């Protein structure tokens, strides 16, 4: 009888698992740290606001800022959008996650009576 099927190299399984672990780690480092550009995030947010009304202006700070909410730390972009509501301009400020583009904070900014 030939036992060639049972004579696998004893190092094959550990080496394969080790190599796949290294490849997974490197892939996580390469692809896990990608960020969405500030311009792409602003476009996504503008598009969301356009669904509910005319956008008359927007801005985004191109420099990421550290952001922490409770125990969660990330990098984020600050920006703003102005849209018409009842034919009046209404300003909103936002903070968006630099990796996902998700809104972390959104608040309506009250205009002073002089504007």
GROMACS .gro file of C-alpha atoms in nm:
model
  115
    1UNK     CA    1   0.000   0.000   0.000
    2UNK     CA    2   0.107   0.352  -0.073
    3UNK     CA    3   0.075   0.599   0.217
    4UNK     CA    4   0.154   0.906   0.008
    5UNK     CA    5  -0.186   1.062   0.094
    6UNK     CA    6  -0.106   1.052   0.465
    7UNK     CA    7   0.247   1.182   0.438
    8UNK     CA    8   0.180   1.555   0.417
    9UNK     CA    9   0.459   1.775   0.537
   10UNK     CA   10   0.393   1.850   0.907
   11UNK     CA   11   0.492   2.214   0.845
   12UNK     CA   12   0.236   2.270   0.569
   13UNK     CA   13  -0.056   2.369   0.794
   14UNK     CA   14   0.138   2.606   1.028
   15UNK     CA   15   0.317   2.775   0.737
   16UNK     CA   16  -0.009   2.817   0.544
   17UNK     CA   17  -0.187   2.964   0.846
   18UNK     CA   18   0.107   3.194   0.920
   19UNK     CA   19   0.125   3.316   0.560
   20UNK     CA   20  -0.249   3.382   0.544
   21UNK     CA   21  -0.226   3.575   0.871
   22UNK     CA   22   0.052   3.794   0.734
   23UNK     CA   23  -0.139   3.856   0.411
   24UNK     CA   24  -0.454   3.945   0.607
   25UNK     CA   25  -0.260   4.184   0.830
   26UNK     CA   26  -0.100   4.359   0.532
   27UNK     CA   27  -0.432   4.383   0.348
   28UNK     CA   28  -0.589   4.541   0.657
   29UNK     CA   29  -0.309   4.796   0.677
   30UNK     CA   30  -0.333   4.880   0.307
   31UNK     CA   31  -0.710   4.893   0.271
   32UNK     CA   32  -0.827   4.958   0.626
   33UNK     CA   33  -0.668   5.302   0.646
   34UNK     CA   34  -0.825   5.445   0.333
   35UNK     CA   35  -1.012   5.769   0.373
   36UNK     CA   36  -1.271   5.936   0.159
   37UNK     CA   37  -1.157   6.275   0.030
   38UNK     CA   38  -1.311   6.586   0.179
   39UNK     CA   39  -1.458   6.677  -0.162
   40UNK     CA   40  -1.626   6.337  -0.196
   41UNK     CA   41  -1.776   6.367   0.152
   42UNK     CA   42  -1.906   6.717   0.077
   43UNK     CA   43  -2.067   6.591  -0.245
   44UNK     CA   44  -2.239   6.307  -0.056
   45UNK     CA   45  -2.374   6.545   0.207
   46UNK     CA   46  -2.485   6.804  -0.052
   47UNK     CA   47  -2.668   6.531  -0.243
   48UNK     CA   48  -2.850   6.426   0.076
   49UNK     CA   49  -2.952   6.786   0.148
   50UNK     CA   50  -3.067   6.839  -0.213
   51UNK     CA   51  -3.330   6.569  -0.165
   52UNK     CA   52  -3.512   6.799   0.076
   53UNK     CA   53  -3.450   7.141  -0.075
   54UNK     CA   54  -3.232   7.367  -0.284
   55UNK     CA   55  -2.871   7.393  -0.163
   56UNK     CA   56  -2.737   7.747  -0.200
   57UNK     CA   57  -2.390   7.699  -0.056
   58UNK     CA   58  -2.151   7.457   0.110
   59UNK     CA   59  -1.798   7.429   0.241
   60UNK     CA   60  -1.564   7.173   0.397
   61UNK     CA   61  -1.232   7.208   0.575
   62UNK     CA   62  -0.974   7.004   0.381
   63UNK     CA   63  -0.775   6.923   0.697
   64UNK     CA   64  -0.883   6.629   0.912
   65UNK     CA   65  -0.937   6.688   1.282
   66UNK     CA   66  -0.927   6.435   1.566
   67UNK     CA   67  -1.276   6.352   1.686
   68UNK     CA   68  -1.380   6.156   1.992
   69UNK     CA   69  -1.724   6.062   2.113
   70UNK     CA   70  -1.715   5.862   2.434
   71UNK     CA   71  -1.453   5.588   2.381
   72UNK     CA   72  -1.457   5.605   1.999
   73UNK     CA   73  -1.174   5.799   1.837
   74UNK     CA   74  -1.150   5.882   1.467
   75UNK     CA   75  -1.054   6.156   1.225
   76UNK     CA   76  -1.317   6.382   1.077
   77UNK     CA   77  -1.385   6.678   0.850
   78UNK     CA   78  -1.580   6.990   0.949
   79UNK     CA   79  -1.811   7.158   0.702
   80UNK     CA   80  -2.134   7.336   0.640
   81UNK     CA   81  -2.432   7.354   0.407
   82UNK     CA   82  -2.684   7.630   0.340
   83UNK     CA   83  -3.020   7.543   0.191
   84UNK     CA   84  -3.352   7.716   0.141
   85UNK     CA   85  -3.634   7.630   0.377
   86UNK     CA   86  -3.958   7.826   0.329
   87UNK     CA   87  -3.763   8.053   0.092
   88UNK     CA   88  -3.521   8.143   0.372
   89UNK     CA   89  -3.154   8.036   0.386
   90UNK     CA   90  -3.081   7.796   0.672
   91UNK     CA   91  -2.724   7.706   0.773
   92UNK     CA   92  -2.611   7.368   0.902
   93UNK     CA   93  -2.270   7.268   1.034
   94UNK     CA   94  -2.153   6.909   1.027
   95UNK     CA   95  -1.870   6.681   1.128
   96UNK     CA   96  -1.821   6.379   0.902
   97UNK     CA   97  -1.607   6.070   0.955
   98UNK     CA   98  -1.299   6.078   0.728
   99UNK     CA   99  -1.308   5.702   0.666
  100UNK     CA  100  -1.677   5.644   0.596
  101UNK     CA  101  -1.826   5.987   0.525
  102UNK     CA  102  -2.093   5.923   0.788
  103UNK     CA  103  -2.226   6.225   0.972
  104UNK     CA  104  -2.101   6.230   1.329
  105UNK     CA  105  -2.265   6.560   1.416
  106UNK     CA  106  -2.516   6.788   1.245
  107UNK     CA  107  -2.658   7.107   1.389
  108UNK     CA  108  -2.866   7.391   1.260
  109UNK     CA  109  -2.698   7.728   1.303
  110UNK     CA  110  -2.925   8.014   1.402
  111UNK     CA  111  -2.868   8.331   1.202
  112UNK     CA  112  -2.849   8.661   1.378
  113UNK     CA  113  -3.117   8.919   1.302
  114UNK     CA  114  -2.854   9.139   1.131
  115UNK     CA  115  -2.801   8.887   0.847
   0.00000   0.00000   0.00000
